[in-house]
Structure formats: structure tokens, C-alpha cells
mmCIF file with all atom_site columns, C-alpha atoms in Angstrom:
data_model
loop_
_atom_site.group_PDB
_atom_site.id
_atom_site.type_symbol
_atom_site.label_atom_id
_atom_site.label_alt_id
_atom_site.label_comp_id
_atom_site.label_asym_id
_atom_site.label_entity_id
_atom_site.label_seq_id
_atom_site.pdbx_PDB_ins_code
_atom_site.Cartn_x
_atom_site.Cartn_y
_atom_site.Cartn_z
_atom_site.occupancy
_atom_site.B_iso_or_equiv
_atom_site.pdbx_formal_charge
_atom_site.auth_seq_id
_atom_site.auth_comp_id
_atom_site.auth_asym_id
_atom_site.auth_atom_id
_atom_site.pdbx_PDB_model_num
ATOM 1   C CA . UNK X 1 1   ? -70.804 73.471  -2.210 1.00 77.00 ? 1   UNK X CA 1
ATOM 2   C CA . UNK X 1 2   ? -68.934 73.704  0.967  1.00 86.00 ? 2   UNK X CA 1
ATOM 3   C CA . UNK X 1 3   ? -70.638 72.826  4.382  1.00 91.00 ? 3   UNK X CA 1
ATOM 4   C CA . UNK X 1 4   ? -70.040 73.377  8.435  1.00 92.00 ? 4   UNK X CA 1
ATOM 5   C CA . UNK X 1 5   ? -69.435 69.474  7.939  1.00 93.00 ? 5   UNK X CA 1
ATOM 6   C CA . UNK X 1 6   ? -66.601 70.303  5.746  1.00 94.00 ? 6   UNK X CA 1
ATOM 7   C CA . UNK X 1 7   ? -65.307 72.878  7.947  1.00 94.00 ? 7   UNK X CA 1
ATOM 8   C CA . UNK X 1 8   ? -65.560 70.752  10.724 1.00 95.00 ? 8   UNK X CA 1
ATOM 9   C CA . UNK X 1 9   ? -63.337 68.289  8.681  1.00 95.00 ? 9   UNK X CA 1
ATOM 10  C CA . UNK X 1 10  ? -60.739 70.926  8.089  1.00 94.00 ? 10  UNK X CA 1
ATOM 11  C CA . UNK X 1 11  ? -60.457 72.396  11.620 1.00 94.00 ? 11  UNK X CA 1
ATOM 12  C CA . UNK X 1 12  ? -59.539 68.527  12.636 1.00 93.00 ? 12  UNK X CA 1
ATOM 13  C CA . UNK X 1 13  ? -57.102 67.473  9.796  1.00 95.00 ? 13  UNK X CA 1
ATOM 14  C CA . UNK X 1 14  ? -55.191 71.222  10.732 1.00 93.00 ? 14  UNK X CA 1
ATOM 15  C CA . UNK X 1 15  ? -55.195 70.111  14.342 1.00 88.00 ? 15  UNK X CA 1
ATOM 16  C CA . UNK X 1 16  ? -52.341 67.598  14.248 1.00 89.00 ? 16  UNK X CA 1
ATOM 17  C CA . UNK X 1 17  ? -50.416 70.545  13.272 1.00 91.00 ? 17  UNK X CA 1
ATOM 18  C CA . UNK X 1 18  ? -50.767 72.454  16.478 1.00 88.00 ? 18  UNK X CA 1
ATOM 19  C CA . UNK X 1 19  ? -48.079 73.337  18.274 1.00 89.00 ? 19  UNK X CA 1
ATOM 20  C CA . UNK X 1 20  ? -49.721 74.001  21.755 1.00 85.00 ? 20  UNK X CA 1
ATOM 21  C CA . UNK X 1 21  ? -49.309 71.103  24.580 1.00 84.00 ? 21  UNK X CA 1
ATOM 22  C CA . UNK X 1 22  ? -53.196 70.096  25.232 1.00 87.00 ? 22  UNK X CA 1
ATOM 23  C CA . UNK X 1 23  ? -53.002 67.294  28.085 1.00 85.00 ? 23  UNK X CA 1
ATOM 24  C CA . UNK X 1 24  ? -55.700 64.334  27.897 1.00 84.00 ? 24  UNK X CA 1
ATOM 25  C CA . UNK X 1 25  ? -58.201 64.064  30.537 1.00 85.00 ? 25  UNK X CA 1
ATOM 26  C CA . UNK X 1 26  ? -55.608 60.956  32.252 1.00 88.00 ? 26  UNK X CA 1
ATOM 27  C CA . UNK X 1 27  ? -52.526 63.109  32.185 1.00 87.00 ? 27  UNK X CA 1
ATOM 28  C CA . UNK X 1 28  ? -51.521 63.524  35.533 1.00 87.00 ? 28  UNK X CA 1
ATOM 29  C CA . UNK X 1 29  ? -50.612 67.238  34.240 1.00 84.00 ? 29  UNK X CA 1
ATOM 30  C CA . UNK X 1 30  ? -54.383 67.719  33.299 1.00 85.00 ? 30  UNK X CA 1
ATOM 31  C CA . UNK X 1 31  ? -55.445 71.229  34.487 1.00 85.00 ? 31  UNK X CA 1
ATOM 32  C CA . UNK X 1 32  ? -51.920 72.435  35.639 1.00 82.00 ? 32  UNK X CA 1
ATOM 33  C CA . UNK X 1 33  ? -50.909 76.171  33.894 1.00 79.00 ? 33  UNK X CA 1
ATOM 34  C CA . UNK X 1 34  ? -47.314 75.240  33.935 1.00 81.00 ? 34  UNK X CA 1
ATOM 35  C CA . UNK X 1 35  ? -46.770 71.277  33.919 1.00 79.00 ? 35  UNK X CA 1
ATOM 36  C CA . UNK X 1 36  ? -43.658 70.395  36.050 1.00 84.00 ? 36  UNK X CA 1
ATOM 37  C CA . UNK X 1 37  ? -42.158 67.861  33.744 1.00 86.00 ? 37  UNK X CA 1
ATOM 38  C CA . UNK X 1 38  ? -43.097 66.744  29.941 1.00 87.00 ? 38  UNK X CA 1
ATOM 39  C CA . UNK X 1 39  ? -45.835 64.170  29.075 1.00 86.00 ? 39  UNK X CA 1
ATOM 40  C CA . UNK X 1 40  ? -46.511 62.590  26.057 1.00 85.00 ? 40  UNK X CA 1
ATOM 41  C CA . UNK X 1 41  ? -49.664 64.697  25.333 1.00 87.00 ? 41  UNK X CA 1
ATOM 42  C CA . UNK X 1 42  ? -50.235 65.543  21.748 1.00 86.00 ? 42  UNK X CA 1
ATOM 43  C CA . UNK X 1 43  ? -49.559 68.952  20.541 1.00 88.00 ? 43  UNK X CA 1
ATOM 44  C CA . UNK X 1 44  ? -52.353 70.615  19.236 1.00 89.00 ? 44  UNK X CA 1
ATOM 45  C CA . UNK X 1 45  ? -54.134 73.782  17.461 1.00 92.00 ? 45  UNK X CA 1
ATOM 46  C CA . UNK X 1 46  ? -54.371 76.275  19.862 1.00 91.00 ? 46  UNK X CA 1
ATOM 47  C CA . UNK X 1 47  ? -58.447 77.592  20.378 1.00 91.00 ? 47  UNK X CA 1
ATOM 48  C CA . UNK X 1 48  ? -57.443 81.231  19.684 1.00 93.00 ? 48  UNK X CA 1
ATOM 49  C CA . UNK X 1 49  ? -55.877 80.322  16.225 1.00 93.00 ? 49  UNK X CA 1
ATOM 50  C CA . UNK X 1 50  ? -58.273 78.351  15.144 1.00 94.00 ? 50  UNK X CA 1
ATOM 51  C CA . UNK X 1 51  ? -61.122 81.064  16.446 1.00 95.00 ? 51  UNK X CA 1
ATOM 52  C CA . UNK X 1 52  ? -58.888 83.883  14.069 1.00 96.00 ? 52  UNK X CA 1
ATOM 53  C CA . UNK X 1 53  ? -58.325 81.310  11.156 1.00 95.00 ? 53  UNK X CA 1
ATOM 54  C CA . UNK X 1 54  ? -62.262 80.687  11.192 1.00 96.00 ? 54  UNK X CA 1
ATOM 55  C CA . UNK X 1 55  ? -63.161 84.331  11.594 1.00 95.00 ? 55  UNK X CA 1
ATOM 56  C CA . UNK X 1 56  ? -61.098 85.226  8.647  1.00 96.00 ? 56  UNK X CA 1
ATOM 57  C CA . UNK X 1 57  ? -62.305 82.819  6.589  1.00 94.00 ? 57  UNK X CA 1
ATOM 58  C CA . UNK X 1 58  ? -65.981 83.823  7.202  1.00 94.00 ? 58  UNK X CA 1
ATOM 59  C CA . UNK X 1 59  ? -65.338 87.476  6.036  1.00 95.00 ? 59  UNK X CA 1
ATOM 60  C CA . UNK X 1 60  ? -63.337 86.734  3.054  1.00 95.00 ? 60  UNK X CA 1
ATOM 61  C CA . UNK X 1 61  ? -66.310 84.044  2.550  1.00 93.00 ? 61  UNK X CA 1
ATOM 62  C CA . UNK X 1 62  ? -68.903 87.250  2.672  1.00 93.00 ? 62  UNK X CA 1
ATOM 63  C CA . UNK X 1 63  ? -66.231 89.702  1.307  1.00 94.00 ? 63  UNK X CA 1
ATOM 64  C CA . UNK X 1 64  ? -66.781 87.557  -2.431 1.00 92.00 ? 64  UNK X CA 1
ATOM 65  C CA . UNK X 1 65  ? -70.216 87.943  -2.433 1.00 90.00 ? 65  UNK X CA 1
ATOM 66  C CA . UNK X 1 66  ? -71.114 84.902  -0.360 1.00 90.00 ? 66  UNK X CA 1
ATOM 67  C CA . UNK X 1 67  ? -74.173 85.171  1.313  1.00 91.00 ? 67  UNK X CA 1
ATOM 68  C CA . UNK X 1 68  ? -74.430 85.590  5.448  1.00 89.00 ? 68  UNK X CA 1
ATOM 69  C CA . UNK X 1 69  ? -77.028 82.742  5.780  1.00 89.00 ? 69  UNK X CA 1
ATOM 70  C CA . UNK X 1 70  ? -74.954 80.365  3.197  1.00 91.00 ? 70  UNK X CA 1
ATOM 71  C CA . UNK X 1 71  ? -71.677 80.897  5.619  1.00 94.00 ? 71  UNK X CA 1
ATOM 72  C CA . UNK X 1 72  ? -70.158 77.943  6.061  1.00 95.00 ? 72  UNK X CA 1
ATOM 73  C CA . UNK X 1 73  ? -68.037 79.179  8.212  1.00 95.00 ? 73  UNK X CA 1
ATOM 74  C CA . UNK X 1 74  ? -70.369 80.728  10.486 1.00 93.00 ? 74  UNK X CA 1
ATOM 75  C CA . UNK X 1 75  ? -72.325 77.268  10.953 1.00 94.00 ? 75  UNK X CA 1
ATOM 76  C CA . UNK X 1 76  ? -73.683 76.260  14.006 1.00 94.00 ? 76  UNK X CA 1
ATOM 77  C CA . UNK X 1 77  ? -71.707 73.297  13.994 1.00 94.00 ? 77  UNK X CA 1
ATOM 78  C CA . UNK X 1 78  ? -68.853 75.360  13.722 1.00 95.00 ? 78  UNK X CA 1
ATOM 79  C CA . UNK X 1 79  ? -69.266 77.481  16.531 1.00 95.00 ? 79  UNK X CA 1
ATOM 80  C CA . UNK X 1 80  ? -70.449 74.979  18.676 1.00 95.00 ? 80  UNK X CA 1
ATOM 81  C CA . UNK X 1 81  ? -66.773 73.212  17.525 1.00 94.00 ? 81  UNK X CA 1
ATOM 82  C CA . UNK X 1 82  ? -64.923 75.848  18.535 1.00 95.00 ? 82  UNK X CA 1
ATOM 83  C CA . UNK X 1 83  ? -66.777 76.236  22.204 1.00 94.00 ? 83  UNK X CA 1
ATOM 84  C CA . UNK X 1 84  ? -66.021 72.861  22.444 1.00 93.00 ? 84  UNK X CA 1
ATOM 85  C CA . UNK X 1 85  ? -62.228 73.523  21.793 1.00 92.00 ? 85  UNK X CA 1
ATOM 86  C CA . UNK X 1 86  ? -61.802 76.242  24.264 1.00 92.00 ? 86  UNK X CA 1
ATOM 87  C CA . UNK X 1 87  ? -63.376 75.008  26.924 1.00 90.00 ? 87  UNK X CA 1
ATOM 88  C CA . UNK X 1 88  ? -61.184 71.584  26.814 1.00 88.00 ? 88  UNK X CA 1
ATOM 89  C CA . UNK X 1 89  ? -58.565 73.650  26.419 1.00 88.00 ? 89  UNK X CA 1
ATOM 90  C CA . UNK X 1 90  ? -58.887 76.042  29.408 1.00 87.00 ? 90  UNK X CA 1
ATOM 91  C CA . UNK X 1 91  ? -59.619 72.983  31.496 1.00 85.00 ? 91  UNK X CA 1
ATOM 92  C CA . UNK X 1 92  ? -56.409 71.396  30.188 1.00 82.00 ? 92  UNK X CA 1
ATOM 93  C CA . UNK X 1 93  ? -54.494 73.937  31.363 1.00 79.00 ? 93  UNK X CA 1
ATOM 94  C CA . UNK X 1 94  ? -56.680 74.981  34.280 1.00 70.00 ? 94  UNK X CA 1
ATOM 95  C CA . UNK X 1 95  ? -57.218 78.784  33.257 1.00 65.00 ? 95  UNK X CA 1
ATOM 96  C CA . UNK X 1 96  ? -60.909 79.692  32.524 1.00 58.00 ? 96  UNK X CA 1
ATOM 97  C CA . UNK X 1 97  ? -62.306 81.636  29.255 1.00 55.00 ? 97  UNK X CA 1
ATOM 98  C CA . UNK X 1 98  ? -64.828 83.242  30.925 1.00 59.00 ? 98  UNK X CA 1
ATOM 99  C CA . UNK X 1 99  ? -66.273 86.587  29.094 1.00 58.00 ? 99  UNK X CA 1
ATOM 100 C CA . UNK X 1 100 ? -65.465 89.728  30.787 1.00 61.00 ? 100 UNK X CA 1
ATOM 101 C CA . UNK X 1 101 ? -67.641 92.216  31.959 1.00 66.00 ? 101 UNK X CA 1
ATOM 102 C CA . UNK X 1 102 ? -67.632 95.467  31.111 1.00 70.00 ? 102 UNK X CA 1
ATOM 103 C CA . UNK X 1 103 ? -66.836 97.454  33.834 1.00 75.00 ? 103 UNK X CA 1
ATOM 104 C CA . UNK X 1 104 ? -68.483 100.606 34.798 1.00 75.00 ? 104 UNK X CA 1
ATOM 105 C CA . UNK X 1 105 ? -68.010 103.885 33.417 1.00 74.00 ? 105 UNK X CA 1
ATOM 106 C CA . UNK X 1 106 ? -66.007 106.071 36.401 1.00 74.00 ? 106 UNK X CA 1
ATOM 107 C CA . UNK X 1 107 ? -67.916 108.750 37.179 1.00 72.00 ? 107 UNK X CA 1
ATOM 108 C CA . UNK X 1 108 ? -66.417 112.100 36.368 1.00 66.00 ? 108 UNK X CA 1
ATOM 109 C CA . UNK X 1 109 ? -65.716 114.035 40.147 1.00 64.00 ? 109 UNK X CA 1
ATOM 110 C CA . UNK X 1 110 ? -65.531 118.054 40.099 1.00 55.00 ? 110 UNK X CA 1
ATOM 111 C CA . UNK X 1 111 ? -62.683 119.756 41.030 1.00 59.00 ? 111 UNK X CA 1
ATOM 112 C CA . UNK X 1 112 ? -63.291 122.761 43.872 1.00 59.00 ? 112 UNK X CA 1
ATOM 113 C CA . UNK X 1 113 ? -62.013 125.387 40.637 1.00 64.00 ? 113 UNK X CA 1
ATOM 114 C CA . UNK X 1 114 ? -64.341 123.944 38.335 1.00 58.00 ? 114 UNK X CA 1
ATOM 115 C CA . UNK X 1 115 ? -66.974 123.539 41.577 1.00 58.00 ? 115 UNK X CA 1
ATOM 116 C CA . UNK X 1 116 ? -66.441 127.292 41.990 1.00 59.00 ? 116 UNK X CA 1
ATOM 117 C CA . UNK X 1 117 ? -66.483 128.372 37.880 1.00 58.00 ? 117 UNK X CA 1
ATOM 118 C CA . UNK X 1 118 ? -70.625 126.290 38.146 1.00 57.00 ? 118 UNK X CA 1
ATOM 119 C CA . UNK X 1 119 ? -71.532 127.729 41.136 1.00 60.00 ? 119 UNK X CA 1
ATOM 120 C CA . UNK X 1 120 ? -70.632 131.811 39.076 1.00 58.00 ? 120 UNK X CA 1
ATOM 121 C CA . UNK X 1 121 ? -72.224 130.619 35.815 1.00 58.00 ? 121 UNK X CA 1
ATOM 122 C CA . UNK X 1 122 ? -75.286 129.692 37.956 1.00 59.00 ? 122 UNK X CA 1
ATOM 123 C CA . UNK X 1 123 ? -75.372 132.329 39.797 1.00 59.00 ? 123 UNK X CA 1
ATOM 124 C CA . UNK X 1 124 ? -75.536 134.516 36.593 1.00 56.00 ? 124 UNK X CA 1
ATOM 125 C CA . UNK X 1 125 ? -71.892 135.622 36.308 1.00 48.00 ? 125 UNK X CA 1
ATOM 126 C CA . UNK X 1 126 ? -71.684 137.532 33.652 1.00 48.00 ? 126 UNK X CA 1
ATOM 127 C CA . UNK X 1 127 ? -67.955 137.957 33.369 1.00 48.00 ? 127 UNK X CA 1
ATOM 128 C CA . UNK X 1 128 ? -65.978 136.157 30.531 1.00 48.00 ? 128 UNK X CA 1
ATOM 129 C CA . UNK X 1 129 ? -63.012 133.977 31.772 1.00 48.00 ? 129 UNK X CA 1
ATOM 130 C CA . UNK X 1 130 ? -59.927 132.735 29.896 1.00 49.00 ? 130 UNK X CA 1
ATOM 131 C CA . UNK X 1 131 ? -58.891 130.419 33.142 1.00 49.00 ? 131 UNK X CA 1
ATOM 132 C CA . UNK X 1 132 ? -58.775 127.060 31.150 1.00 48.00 ? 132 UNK X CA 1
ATOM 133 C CA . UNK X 1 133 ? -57.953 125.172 34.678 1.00 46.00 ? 133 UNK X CA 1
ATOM 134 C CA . UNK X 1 134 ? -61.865 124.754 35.094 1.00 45.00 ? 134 UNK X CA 1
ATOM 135 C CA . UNK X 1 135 ? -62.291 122.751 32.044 1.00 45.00 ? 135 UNK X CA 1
ATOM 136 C CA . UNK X 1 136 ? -62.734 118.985 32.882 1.00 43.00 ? 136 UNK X CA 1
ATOM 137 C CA . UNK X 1 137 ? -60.433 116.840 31.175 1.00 44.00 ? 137 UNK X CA 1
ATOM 138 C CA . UNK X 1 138 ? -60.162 112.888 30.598 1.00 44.00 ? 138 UNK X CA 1
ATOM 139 C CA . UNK X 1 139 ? -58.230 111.124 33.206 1.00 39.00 ? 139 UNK X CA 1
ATOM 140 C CA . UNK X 1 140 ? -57.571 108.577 30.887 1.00 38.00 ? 140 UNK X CA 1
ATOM 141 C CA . UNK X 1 141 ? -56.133 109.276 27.244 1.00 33.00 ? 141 UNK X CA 1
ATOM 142 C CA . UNK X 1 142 ? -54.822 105.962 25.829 1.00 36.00 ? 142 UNK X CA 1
ATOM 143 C CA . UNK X 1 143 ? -56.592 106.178 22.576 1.00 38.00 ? 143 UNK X CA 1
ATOM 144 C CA . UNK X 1 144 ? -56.028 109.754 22.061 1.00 33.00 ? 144 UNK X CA 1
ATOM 145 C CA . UNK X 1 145 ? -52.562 110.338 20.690 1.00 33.00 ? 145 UNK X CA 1
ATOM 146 C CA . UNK X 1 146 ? -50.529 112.945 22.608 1.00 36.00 ? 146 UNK X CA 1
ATOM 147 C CA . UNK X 1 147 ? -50.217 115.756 19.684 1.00 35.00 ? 147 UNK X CA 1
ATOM 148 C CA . UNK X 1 148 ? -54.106 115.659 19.415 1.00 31.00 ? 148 UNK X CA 1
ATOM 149 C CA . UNK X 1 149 ? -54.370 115.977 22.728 1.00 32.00 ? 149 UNK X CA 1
ATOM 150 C CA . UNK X 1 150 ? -51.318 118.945 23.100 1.00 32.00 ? 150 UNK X CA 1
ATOM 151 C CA . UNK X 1 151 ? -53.175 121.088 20.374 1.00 33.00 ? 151 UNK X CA 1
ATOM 152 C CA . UNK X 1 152 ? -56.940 120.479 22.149 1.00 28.00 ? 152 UNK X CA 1
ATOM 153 C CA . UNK X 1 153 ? -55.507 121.978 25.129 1.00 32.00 ? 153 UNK X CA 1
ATOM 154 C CA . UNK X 1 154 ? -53.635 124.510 23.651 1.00 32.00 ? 154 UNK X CA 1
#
């Protein structure tokens, strides 16, 4: 049976196969985004790869009817690893992994038409309109893809 020990074991035999420059704590390049000149620093496995390879491995682990609990991949040890990796790393090259915040949701402002369309429905309009200018619309449609949104608003 596999353990986090084991896992642990893997993540640092695949490490001297990295390809990312991770300077040592005596480097005088430590903490520098963009090094001047090159130093003989190892290469290494970069965090993110190693955060992917691990996260993969834990699905197809549960995917074959492993059990969540039994996961070596989702050890304590192993997480604790990888922390451990990222936050060397980001010192290394002096940019932070900090987690972002979510920012907050803008607030939807009325428009004086769609103002004006409230202010007749409250006041107990009882005329139909077909004026589709006073329906509020996203501001932001990224995720929507452009025919979707062409036949809503049609």
C-alpha cells in the first residue's frame, strides 16, 4: 500500500528534473524576479506542476474506487510538502502566493429609462410596453458567448 511517505519520496526524486531556476538561500540572486546574470542554482520542479501533477493523481486515485480518507495523495504530509515548496519558491524569486480575495459583487446602478419604466409600474401603469431599452443588462459578458447573448436580446 502506497503512503504520503511514498509520495513525499516521489515528489523529491521528480524534482531534479525541474526545469525552473530556484536560487538557494546564499545566492546573491535570492529573491530577485529576474536575476541579472546566471548562478549555479539548481533547476528545479516548479510548485505549480507539482501542485497539478499531485491533484491529478488524487482524482484518478478516487476515480478507481480508492477511498477519500485512504488518499495518499491528499496526505497531510503532502500538502504540507507542497506549502513548503511554494512558499520557498515565491521567496526565491521574490513574488508572493498570497490567496486572492474575492472581490465584491458591483452593484447594479439604474439607468434614468429604466428609473422612469419603475417609477410607471409603481405607480400602477397599466399600459403594456415593447421598449426593451429598460431592461437591465450585464455589463460584463465574458462567460456568455456572443450568439447566446445576440438571440437573448433579440
Amino acid at each position: 500500500m502506497c503512503s504520503g511517505a511514498h509520495v513525499l519520496e516521489f515528489l523529491r526524486y521528480l524534482d531534479q528534473f525541474g526545469k525552473t531556476k530556484v536560487h538557494n538561500q546564499t545566492c546573491p540572486f535570492f529573491g530577485l524576479p529576474n536575476p541579472p546574470a546566471p548562478c549555479p542554482c539548481p533547476l528545479r520542479q516548479a510548485w505549480g506542476s507539482l501542485d497539478a501533477l499531485i491533484g491529478r493523481l488524487r482524482a484518478a486515485y478516487e476515480e478507481h474506487g480508492g477511498r477519500p480518507e485512504g488518499n495518499p495523495f491528499g496526505a497531510k504530509a503532502v500538502r504540507i510538502y507542497l506549502r513548503e515548496v511554494r512558499d520557498f519558491q515565491a521567496k526565491a524569486r521574490g513574488v508572493s502566493y498570497e490567496k486572492k480575495r474575492k472581490r465584491p459583487k458591483p452593484k447594479v446602478t439604474a439607468t434614468p429609462q429604466s428609473a422612469a419604466a419603475a417609477e410607471a409600474a409603481a405607480a400602477g401603469s397599466s399600459a403594456e410596453t415593447t421598449d426593451h431599452s429598460t431592461v437591465l443588462r450585464p455589463t460584463s459578458l465574458d462567460h456568455v458567448s456572443s450568439r447566446v447573448v445576440k438571440d437573448f436580446v433579440e
